[in-house]
XYZ file of C-alpha atoms in Angstrom:
686
model
C 54.551 161.112 110.780
C 55.905 157.549 111.245
C 54.442 157.128 114.704
C 50.960 158.155 113.301
C 51.260 155.667 110.508
C 52.267 152.716 112.774
C 49.546 153.677 115.123
C 47.011 153.909 112.316
C 48.200 150.480 111.161
C 47.576 148.932 114.500
C 44.214 150.657 114.659
C 43.163 149.440 111.182
C 44.234 145.911 112.131
C 42.382 146.042 115.385
C 39.088 147.232 113.941
C 39.189 144.769 110.978
C 37.177 142.033 112.732
C 34.203 144.369 112.921
C 33.890 144.162 109.155
C 32.681 140.474 108.912
C 36.235 139.537 110.015
C 37.616 140.575 106.515
C 36.381 137.068 105.046
C 34.796 138.468 102.167
C 36.550 139.944 99.237
C 34.981 143.510 99.489
C 36.120 144.319 103.017
C 39.353 142.265 102.660
C 40.805 144.077 99.582
C 39.664 147.448 100.945
C 41.652 146.960 104.303
C 44.507 145.470 102.321
C 44.619 148.467 100.024
C 44.626 150.910 102.934
C 47.576 149.045 104.665
C 49.487 148.887 101.328
C 48.884 152.790 101.006
C 50.007 153.465 104.643
C 53.197 151.291 103.856
C 53.935 153.380 100.877
C 53.690 156.631 102.907
C 55.913 155.108 105.659
C 58.584 154.013 103.316
C 58.679 157.460 101.593
C 59.116 159.068 104.992
C 61.984 156.738 105.645
C 63.529 157.453 102.221
C 63.186 161.150 102.685
C 64.804 160.981 106.195
C 67.513 158.673 104.725
C 66.761 156.284 107.613
C 67.575 152.483 107.449
C 64.881 149.835 107.569
C 65.264 147.015 110.170
C 63.668 143.622 110.452
C 64.422 140.189 112.100
C 66.687 138.367 109.572
C 65.146 134.905 109.753
C 61.521 136.015 109.844
C 62.186 138.024 106.724
C 64.043 135.105 105.061
C 61.158 132.636 105.891
C 58.657 135.407 104.812
C 60.235 135.675 101.527
C 60.382 132.039 101.081
C 56.726 131.734 101.671
C 56.076 134.286 99.101
C 58.343 132.387 96.728
C 56.486 129.235 97.458
C 53.165 130.807 96.296
C 55.002 132.181 93.295
C 56.251 128.511 92.461
C 52.820 127.076 92.905
C 51.602 129.008 89.860
C 53.165 126.110 87.884
C 50.335 123.808 89.042
C 47.784 126.321 90.416
C 44.292 125.245 89.608
C 43.149 128.919 89.811
C 45.602 131.698 88.809
C 43.073 134.302 90.398
C 43.011 132.542 93.683
C 46.698 132.198 93.929
C 47.039 135.850 93.181
C 44.760 136.599 96.027
C 46.778 134.405 98.333
C 50.010 136.151 97.129
C 48.678 139.534 97.798
C 47.595 138.654 101.159
C 50.857 136.982 102.326
C 52.829 139.983 100.807
C 50.731 142.417 102.547
C 51.105 140.611 105.860
C 54.766 140.431 105.580
C 54.952 144.136 104.566
C 52.923 145.075 107.580
C 54.971 143.003 109.944
C 58.212 144.706 108.598
C 56.925 148.242 109.052
C 55.482 147.505 112.428
C 58.942 146.018 113.638
C 60.882 148.874 112.058
C 58.947 151.519 114.047
C 58.440 149.710 117.281
C 61.759 147.757 117.514
C 62.884 150.031 120.424
C 59.311 150.780 121.681
C 58.319 147.467 123.279
C 55.936 148.713 125.798
C 54.281 151.161 123.438
C 53.791 148.426 120.837
C 52.220 146.058 123.469
C 49.915 148.674 125.024
C 48.795 150.132 121.698
C 48.021 146.586 120.256
C 46.321 145.266 123.204
C 44.301 148.456 123.983
C 42.890 148.803 120.530
C 42.218 145.082 120.325
C 40.302 145.137 123.634
C 38.180 148.150 122.648
C 37.234 146.538 119.218
C 36.567 143.216 120.901
C 34.214 144.884 123.271
C 32.308 146.477 120.559
C 32.304 143.239 118.634
C 31.057 141.451 121.730
C 28.159 143.855 122.303
C 26.993 143.448 118.823
C 27.283 139.730 118.968
C 25.256 139.391 122.163
C 22.596 141.905 121.196
C 22.051 139.573 118.071
C 20.659 137.029 120.495
C 17.608 139.244 120.817
C 16.478 138.767 117.281
C 15.502 142.367 117.281
C 18.131 143.377 114.851
C 17.599 141.652 111.297
C 21.108 142.966 110.172
C 22.685 140.979 113.005
C 20.920 137.782 112.506
C 23.484 136.383 110.253
C 26.022 136.661 113.178
C 24.135 133.660 115.045
C 24.311 129.972 114.241
C 21.863 128.016 116.169
C 21.831 130.754 118.867
C 25.465 130.606 119.206
C 27.270 134.172 119.280
C 29.521 134.469 116.208
C 30.055 138.219 116.567
C 30.856 140.097 113.425
C 32.852 137.129 112.226
C 29.566 135.244 111.657
C 31.353 131.977 113.104
C 31.309 131.059 116.711
C 34.586 129.170 116.894
C 36.742 131.937 115.383
C 34.732 134.418 117.558
C 35.624 132.456 120.645
C 39.471 132.522 120.097
C 39.031 136.107 119.368
C 37.218 136.984 122.514
C 39.629 134.774 124.428
C 42.412 136.969 123.160
C 40.505 140.184 124.223
C 40.079 138.708 127.656
C 43.815 137.814 127.801
C 44.772 141.460 126.794
C 42.306 143.060 129.090
C 43.827 141.177 132.225
C 47.436 141.950 131.024
C 46.694 145.576 130.618
C 45.187 145.778 133.948
C 48.575 145.244 135.532
C 50.440 147.009 132.862
C 48.819 150.586 132.944
C 48.671 153.058 135.800
C 45.384 154.846 135.266
C 42.777 153.410 137.837
C 39.981 154.431 135.638
C 41.370 152.610 132.797
C 42.001 149.436 134.862
C 38.447 149.552 135.885
C 37.041 150.098 132.376
C 39.403 147.131 131.241
C 37.904 144.946 133.684
C 34.453 145.823 132.525
C 35.303 145.225 128.711
C 37.178 142.044 129.600
C 33.969 140.898 131.279
C 31.785 141.459 128.257
C 34.285 139.793 126.010
C 34.364 136.675 128.352
C 30.586 136.768 128.420
C 30.578 136.640 124.583
C 33.200 133.855 124.700
C 30.756 131.710 126.978
C 27.868 132.432 124.546
C 29.970 131.045 121.635
C 29.519 127.664 123.116
C 32.930 126.724 121.366
C 34.255 123.637 122.945
C 37.584 123.930 121.200
C 37.631 127.694 122.147
C 36.954 126.643 125.802
C 39.612 123.937 125.967
C 42.238 126.281 124.492
C 41.082 128.996 126.661
C 41.477 126.979 129.969
C 45.104 125.961 128.787
C 45.928 129.635 127.868
C 44.513 131.100 131.093
C 46.409 128.646 133.296
C 49.581 129.317 131.167
C 49.143 133.022 131.698
C 48.927 132.384 135.532
C 52.170 130.392 135.453
C 54.086 132.871 133.431
C 53.336 135.803 135.801
C 56.436 137.273 137.478
C 56.951 136.499 141.110
C 54.349 138.190 143.336
C 51.912 138.692 140.556
C 50.207 135.315 140.268
C 47.674 135.970 143.052
C 47.113 139.375 141.673
C 46.440 137.643 138.264
C 43.924 135.212 139.906
C 42.174 137.978 141.875
C 41.824 140.166 138.511
C 40.736 137.312 136.522
C 38.051 136.346 139.155
C 36.761 140.033 139.279
C 36.521 140.065 135.562
C 34.796 136.740 134.706
C 32.592 135.883 137.739
C 29.847 138.397 136.742
C 29.752 136.758 133.363
C 28.799 133.362 135.040
C 26.228 135.102 137.302
C 24.356 136.830 134.452
C 24.702 134.534 131.448
C 21.560 132.690 132.351
C 19.581 135.949 132.181
C 20.808 136.682 128.667
C 20.245 133.356 127.339
C 16.601 133.227 128.502
C 16.000 136.557 126.387
C 17.206 134.845 123.214
C 14.897 135.526 120.409
C 12.578 137.681 122.670
C 13.345 140.819 120.512
C 13.875 142.549 124.084
C 17.293 144.177 123.233
C 16.797 146.567 125.947
C 16.791 143.892 128.671
C 19.822 142.204 127.239
C 21.641 145.610 127.189
C 20.574 146.035 130.817
C 22.052 142.505 131.959
C 25.226 143.338 129.947
C 25.414 146.727 131.689
C 24.893 145.063 135.071
C 27.630 142.502 134.427
C 30.098 145.272 133.257
C 29.307 147.141 136.415
C 29.642 144.249 138.610
C 33.074 143.477 137.223
C 34.032 147.244 137.823
C 32.797 147.109 141.254
C 34.519 143.984 142.136
C 37.822 145.366 140.594
C 37.343 148.646 142.620
C 36.874 146.669 145.830
C 39.885 144.633 145.108
C 41.985 147.771 144.300
C 40.793 149.596 147.439
C 41.560 146.468 149.670
C 45.012 146.059 147.906
C 45.872 149.707 148.648
C 44.737 149.548 152.275
C 46.855 146.520 152.739
C 49.833 147.815 150.789
C 51.667 148.712 154.012
C 51.101 145.262 155.576
C 53.458 142.394 155.274
C 53.364 140.337 152.033
C 52.544 137.199 153.945
C 49.426 138.955 155.560
C 48.283 140.209 152.146
C 48.678 136.954 150.375
C 46.940 135.067 153.310
C 43.902 137.521 153.241
C 43.758 137.084 149.454
C 43.999 133.162 149.654
C 41.272 133.184 152.349
C 39.104 135.350 150.225
C 39.669 133.070 147.138
C 38.975 129.835 149.217
C 35.953 131.358 150.642
C 34.608 132.236 146.996
C 35.321 128.895 145.685
C 33.620 127.152 148.791
C 30.469 129.313 147.941
C 30.628 128.264 144.410
C 31.061 124.683 145.290
C 28.024 124.772 147.573
C 25.947 126.348 144.832
C 26.974 123.610 142.422
C 26.387 120.816 144.788
C 22.879 122.248 145.794
C 21.736 123.340 142.373
C 23.999 121.449 139.896
C 26.502 122.871 137.491
C 23.786 124.481 135.598
C 23.688 127.167 138.388
C 26.873 128.612 136.903
C 26.914 127.148 133.333
C 23.857 127.129 131.042
C 22.533 123.771 130.002
C 23.298 124.355 126.155
C 26.975 124.691 127.134
C 26.985 121.647 129.274
C 25.272 119.514 126.618
C 27.958 120.465 124.024
C 30.599 119.116 126.248
C 28.608 115.976 127.065
C 28.567 115.059 123.467
C 32.346 115.667 123.108
C 34.375 112.622 122.218
C 35.779 110.673 119.159
C 32.408 109.810 117.994
C 31.436 113.522 117.842
C 30.326 114.712 114.398
C 32.451 117.682 114.354
C 35.630 115.659 115.372
C 34.966 113.138 112.799
C 34.537 115.738 110.042
C 37.696 117.479 111.071
C 39.684 114.282 110.943
C 38.160 113.611 107.574
C 39.207 117.114 106.382
C 42.664 116.358 107.481
C 42.888 112.914 105.830
C 41.721 114.284 102.521
C 44.022 117.313 102.788
C 46.921 114.843 103.056
C 45.599 112.953 99.969
C 45.977 116.078 97.993
C 49.453 116.845 99.587
C 50.726 113.387 98.736
C 50.232 113.904 94.899
C 51.225 117.708 95.011
C 53.617 117.961 97.906
C 56.341 119.792 96.002
C 54.662 122.795 94.603
C 51.161 122.560 95.825
C 47.984 123.550 94.095
C 48.156 127.214 94.637
C 45.589 129.412 96.441
C 42.038 127.784 96.296
C 43.523 124.344 95.602
C 41.737 122.825 98.587
C 38.124 124.043 97.807
C 38.506 123.288 94.155
C 39.703 119.615 94.567
C 38.765 118.330 97.937
C 35.555 116.749 96.653
C 37.577 114.724 94.050
C 39.218 112.746 96.901
C 36.564 112.551 99.587
C 35.121 109.247 100.684
C 32.112 110.815 102.191
C 30.134 113.831 101.078
C 30.685 117.084 102.949
C 31.150 120.779 102.004
C 34.210 122.580 103.605
C 35.748 125.637 101.804
C 38.817 125.241 103.996
C 40.746 122.444 105.586
C 40.075 123.682 109.087
C 43.822 123.573 109.780
C 45.879 126.465 108.437
C 49.117 124.580 108.414
C 47.661 121.777 106.251
C 46.015 124.359 104.100
C 49.240 126.119 103.448
C 50.746 122.836 102.638
C 48.100 122.031 100.116
C 48.392 125.495 98.508
C 51.983 126.210 98.557
C 53.777 122.848 98.991
C 56.507 121.738 101.059
C 58.399 125.076 100.866
C 55.451 127.085 101.874
C 54.595 124.697 104.858
C 58.177 124.713 106.131
C 58.417 128.542 105.764
C 55.112 129.165 107.564
C 55.722 126.613 110.287
C 59.274 128.145 110.826
C 57.856 131.703 111.071
C 55.376 130.471 113.721
C 58.093 128.470 115.825
C 60.511 131.288 115.471
C 58.072 133.805 116.798
C 57.148 131.542 119.768
C 60.744 131.032 120.564
C 61.433 134.850 120.321
C 58.664 135.492 122.853
C 59.718 132.680 125.124
C 63.307 134.168 125.243
C 61.946 137.617 126.007
C 59.809 136.267 128.828
C 62.350 134.327 130.698
C 65.013 137.094 130.448
C 62.662 139.988 131.244
C 63.491 141.630 134.576
C 60.919 144.333 134.511
C 57.632 143.015 136.017
C 55.261 145.279 134.024
C 56.917 144.494 130.829
C 56.804 140.663 131.614
C 53.225 140.857 132.369
C 52.599 142.761 128.908
C 54.734 140.093 127.125
C 52.913 137.261 128.832
C 49.592 138.641 127.415
C 51.045 138.966 123.818
C 52.582 135.475 124.251
C 49.324 133.725 125.450
C 47.183 135.656 122.810
C 49.538 134.432 120.144
C 49.643 131.020 121.311
C 45.865 130.768 121.588
C 45.465 131.837 117.945
C 48.255 129.386 116.748
C 46.918 126.346 118.667
C 43.252 127.117 117.758
C 44.154 127.447 113.975
C 45.367 123.779 114.053
C 41.636 122.684 114.119
C 39.772 125.655 112.692
C 40.025 128.106 109.797
C 40.586 131.234 111.841
C 43.438 132.422 109.495
C 41.272 132.386 106.423
C 39.855 135.525 107.930
C 42.133 138.284 106.705
C 41.492 140.122 110.041
C 42.908 137.271 112.169
C 45.798 136.738 109.789
C 46.765 140.323 109.996
C 46.664 139.739 113.896
C 48.773 136.747 113.575
C 51.411 138.652 111.518
C 51.169 141.604 114.004
C 52.150 139.064 116.777
C 55.009 137.894 114.588
C 56.152 141.464 114.359
C 55.849 141.598 118.103
C 57.741 138.539 118.744
C 60.781 140.284 117.456
C 59.949 143.705 119.136
C 59.386 141.988 122.474
C 63.235 140.914 122.532
C 65.051 143.274 124.811
C 68.867 143.786 124.550
C 69.419 141.473 127.636
C 67.303 138.757 126.027
C 69.063 139.248 122.928
C 72.392 138.486 124.528
C 71.075 135.320 126.031
C 69.163 134.171 123.067
C 72.326 134.008 121.060
C 71.415 133.654 117.403
C 67.546 133.828 118.002
C 67.412 137.503 117.259
C 69.250 138.674 114.251
C 68.249 142.125 113.115
C 69.160 143.130 109.584
C 69.018 146.757 108.236
C 69.474 148.303 104.836
C 70.002 151.975 103.839
C 69.985 151.526 100.254
C 67.683 153.980 98.360
C 67.304 151.579 95.529
C 66.016 148.782 97.889
C 63.579 151.139 99.499
C 62.226 152.266 96.078
C 61.921 148.585 94.993
C 59.748 147.951 98.123
C 57.788 151.133 97.491
C 57.019 149.870 93.949
C 56.021 146.479 95.248
C 53.703 148.407 97.871
C 52.309 150.466 95.135
C 51.528 147.490 93.190
C 49.708 145.852 96.045
C 47.840 149.073 96.642
C 46.689 149.238 93.003
C 45.767 145.597 92.673
C 43.915 145.591 95.921
C 42.166 148.844 94.904
C 41.131 147.281 91.618
C 39.850 144.176 93.182
C 38.019 146.238 95.841
C 36.063 147.919 92.969
C 35.235 144.826 91.385
C 34.147 143.263 94.506
C 31.977 146.112 95.149
C 30.156 145.556 91.785
C 30.010 141.929 92.401
C 28.540 142.361 95.712
C 25.805 144.573 94.214
C 25.293 142.021 91.434
C 24.821 139.341 94.010
C 22.280 141.177 96.026
C 20.311 141.843 92.834
C 20.562 138.155 91.989
C 18.903 137.256 95.440
C 16.162 139.673 94.479
C 15.922 138.021 91.098
C 16.595 141.188 89.395
C 18.686 139.663 86.606
C 19.145 142.732 84.673
C 20.566 144.765 87.380
C 22.676 141.717 88.336
C 24.086 141.113 84.961
C 25.054 144.941 84.563
C 27.042 144.734 87.893
C 28.677 141.474 87.270
C 29.746 142.689 83.764
C 31.429 145.670 85.322
C 33.078 143.375 87.905
C 34.416 141.094 85.260
C 35.872 144.042 83.151
C 37.749 145.076 86.227
C 38.873 141.671 87.317
C 38.698 139.293 84.199
C 40.684 136.414 85.809
C 37.906 135.981 88.590
C 36.010 132.762 87.418
C 33.239 133.696 90.080
C 32.030 136.580 87.915
C 31.939 134.626 84.644
C 30.056 131.943 86.530
C 27.600 134.236 87.784
C 27.205 135.889 84.389
C 26.585 132.411 82.904
C 23.690 132.037 85.342
C 22.201 135.433 84.529
C 22.391 135.024 80.807
C 20.755 131.562 81.108
C 17.841 133.335 82.912
C 17.638 135.863 80.339
C 17.174 133.131 77.657
C 14.380 131.554 79.841
C 12.436 134.918 80.174
C 12.773 135.627 76.341
C 9.936 134.610 73.950
C 11.911 135.366 70.769
C 13.751 131.973 69.633
C 16.628 134.032 68.235
C 17.230 136.012 71.364
C 16.896 132.686 73.355
C 19.746 131.204 71.200
C 21.817 134.318 71.523
C 21.573 134.518 75.269
C 22.282 130.592 75.781
C 25.323 131.038 73.318
C 26.664 134.016 75.697
C 25.829 132.033 78.780
C 27.885 129.121 77.442
C 30.826 131.607 76.553
C 30.823 133.015 80.168
C 30.594 129.333 81.635
C 33.385 128.169 79.404
C 35.492 131.149 80.714
C 34.886 130.284 84.306
C 35.905 126.705 83.485
C 39.006 127.835 81.633
C 39.969 130.036 84.798
C 39.385 127.256 87.252
C 38.813 123.829 85.531
C 38.691 121.896 88.844
C 35.802 123.592 90.631
C 32.766 121.325 90.267
C 30.111 124.140 90.126
C 31.614 125.733 87.124
C 31.616 122.382 85.184
C 28.083 121.674 86.303
C 26.647 125.056 85.077
C 28.437 124.582 81.736
C 27.180 121.086 81.211
C 23.751 121.948 82.234
C 23.506 124.912 79.912
C 24.966 122.917 76.980
C 22.415 120.305 77.637
C 19.428 122.815 77.581
C 20.941 124.364 74.524
C 20.949 121.219 72.418
C 24.910 120.762 72.548
C 24.844 117.306 74.001
C 28.462 116.370 73.242
C 29.864 119.260 74.946
C 27.424 118.689 77.844
C 28.512 115.077 77.994
C 32.202 116.017 78.072
C 31.707 118.217 81.010
C 29.348 115.877 82.795
C 32.013 113.263 82.630
C 34.642 115.571 84.063
C 32.195 116.530 86.699
C 32.030 112.981 87.992
C 35.870 113.017 88.513
C 35.737 116.237 90.312
C 32.509 115.528 92.476
C 31.908 111.685 92.512
C 29.848 111.699 95.627
C 26.980 114.087 94.471
C 24.213 112.113 93.221
C 22.751 114.707 90.993
C 25.836 114.774 88.946
C 25.017 111.037 87.875
C 21.555 112.069 86.953
C 23.085 114.984 84.695
C 25.322 112.335 83.211
C 22.608 109.917 82.400
C 20.600 112.690 80.742
C 23.678 113.632 78.592
C 24.176 110.064 77.560
C 20.520 109.923 76.338
C 20.638 113.187 74.478
C 24.004 112.312 72.905
C 22.462 108.998 71.876
C 19.652 110.987 70.221
C 22.105 113.203 68.529
C 24.213 110.391 66.967
C 20.804 108.704 65.828
C 19.715 111.848 64.029
C 23.151 111.805 62.463
C 22.935 108.255 61.462
C 25.810 107.096 63.677
C 24.221 104.203 65.262
C 27.334 102.763 66.599
C 27.963 105.698 68.697
C 24.261 106.031 69.681
C 24.304 102.264 70.910
C 27.456 102.937 72.953
C 25.798 106.143 74.546
C 22.794 104.040 75.380
C 24.831 101.263 76.888
C 26.760 103.772 79.022
C 23.507 105.188 80.321
C 22.207 101.893 81.371
C 25.367 101.376 83.225
C 25.465 104.580 85.157
C 23.901 102.993 88.225
C 26.963 100.615 88.500
C 29.474 103.362 88.729
C 31.635 103.067 91.976
C 30.184 105.895 94.020
C 26.660 106.330 92.645
C 23.447 105.780 94.699
C 21.031 104.505 92.272
C 17.963 106.703 92.861
C 14.391 106.657 91.006
C 15.685 109.189 88.521
C 18.708 107.359 87.578
C 16.820 104.140 87.333
C 14.235 105.837 85.004
C 16.904 106.930 82.676
C 18.362 103.437 82.726
C 14.979 101.965 81.867
C 14.719 104.493 78.913
C 18.168 103.526 77.592
C 17.440 99.796 77.775
C 14.054 100.338 76.059
C 15.703 102.195 73.342
C 18.501 99.471 72.915
C 15.794 96.834 72.364
C 14.949 98.562 69.108
C 18.498 97.925 67.656
C-alpha cells in the first residue's frame, strides 16, 4: 500500500507540468488536494502498522521555520487570502517531501529511477505538444507559444527550457542506469525530443544554464564513464540540430503532420545512433580499454571535424537556426530583459528594506511593486524566487528557504563523492544536476511560482536526503541527521493537518472551477452567467478579493444595460459594495482601488471616488490614466461642494485639479491638460 501511494505521488508530481504547469488556481489546488489525500492515506497506513516516521532533521527544522515565517507574515500581510495560499503550498510541499523520504529512505535506486523515468515520459509528451503547437493547426495549443517560442504546457518558454533540460539530464542518466536495451533506446529518443523542444524555446538563460549543467554532469561521471556520457549525449542531441531547421520552417503552416514526421525522424535517428553505439561497444567489450577509448575518441574527433567543416562552409546557421543566434547576439547588459530583471531585483530590495522582518505575506510583491518602481512595467513575480520569498516571508523565510536549498545541495554532493557504486553515482549525478539547474535558473526567473516546478524542487529536497548512503553518512558527519517518531499522537496531529490541507484545497478547487467558468463567460460578455458563477465562487471562498473584484465589474455592467433608474442605482450600489470588499481584502492592489474609484465616480459619489483615486496614485504612480481619473474626481468633487454651498472646499478641489500636471511622476497629456483648463476656467468665476 505504501509503495503504491509513494509511486502515485511521484507520478502525480511528474505529470503535473502537463496541466499548465499548475500555475493557475484550478489545476494547482486540485493537485494539492490529491497530494494531501494521498498523504492522509499513507499516514493512516503508518499508524495502523505502528511504524515510525523518518525525516532529515535539519530539513524538517528549516521547513517548519519556513511555515512559521509565513504564519508570522500574517501580521503585515497585504492579502490574507494570498498568504493562506502560500501557506497551503509550502505546507503541502514539506508534507510530500517528508512522505517521499519516509518511504524511499532505504530505496535510493528505486527513488531515482522512478522519479527520472516518470519525469522523462511526461516531458516527452509535453515536448511533443509544445512542438506541434508551432504548426498553428491546434487552436487550443496556440497559447503555449510566445513569438513562436515553444513554451510547452507551461505557456512560458524560459520555464519550459529548464524543465526540458532536466528531462534531457534524466534521460542520459537513465541510459547508463537501466539494463533494458529497449528502454535505453527509447530514453535516447525521448531525450532527443526534449532537447529539440529545449532548442525551440530560444531561452538564452536556459541555454547558458544547460551548457554549465551538461559540462558539470560530464565532470561528475565515475571513472570510465565520461567518454560513454559524451557518446550518449552526442547520440541523443545531434539529430535535434540536424532537423530543427526543418521544423522551424513549418511554423505557422498548419502542417502538423510534417512536423510530426520530422519529430519522428529525429527520434528514430537518435535511437539508431544509440543502437549503433551500443552494438559497437558490445563488439569492442573484449578489447583493451585503451583500444575502446581510442576508437571512441577518433570517432568523436571525426564528428567534430565534420561539424567544423560544415560551420566554416555554411556558417553557424547550418546547425543553429537564425532566430536562436539573433537572441544571443542581442545578449548583453543593455538587453531589455536583463535591464528589466535587474529593475525587478532592485524594486524587490526596496520592499524588503522596509519589511525585512516579517515580510508582506503571499502576494506582497504583486500588490505593492508598482508603488516603488521608477519605470513602469508589469511583473506578477520578482523573477528571483529567493527574493520573492524574502519579500513575502521576511528574513526568517529567506534564511529557512536558502538553508533548505544549500543543505540539499550539500547532501547530494557528499553522496556523490562517497558513492562507490558506478550505477548509483550516475543516477545521483543526474538528480544533482537536475536540481542544480532548477536552483540556478530560479535565481533569475519565476519557475518556482509554478506549483508543478515547486513540487519537483521539494521532491529533489527529499531525494537529497534519500541519496545519502550509509557510507556517505559516516563521512558527512553531521550533514545527515535522520529523526524518527513513533508517537501515535504526533501522527494523528499530522493527519489532522493533512486533512485540513485536503479540505481547504478541495474547497478552493471548487471555487476556482466556478471562477474559471465565470471568467470564460465574462470573455464572451455573458454577464448574467458570469455573475452567477462568480457569486458561487465567492460563497465558497469569501476571502478571495479577485471574485469580489470581478463581481463589481459584472454588476456595473448590469447597471449599464438596465433602463430602469432604480435598477441602475441598485446595481451600482451592489457593484460598489463588491469593489469595497475587494479593497478591504487587499487594500494595496491598484486594480481594486481603480475599479472602486471609477464606479463611485460614475455613481455620483465623488468624495469616495476621490479618496480611492488619491490612494491609487500612491500605489501606482507611473500609470498616467490614474492621474486622469484623479483630475476627474477633483472636478466632480468641486461640483459636489459647490452644490452644497461649500465654496472653500470647491475652490480647494479646483486648485488641486489645476496642479495635477505638476505631480512628481505624471506625464501631462492632452486629457490631463483639458481637465486643468476646465479647473482654471471655473476658478476665474470665484
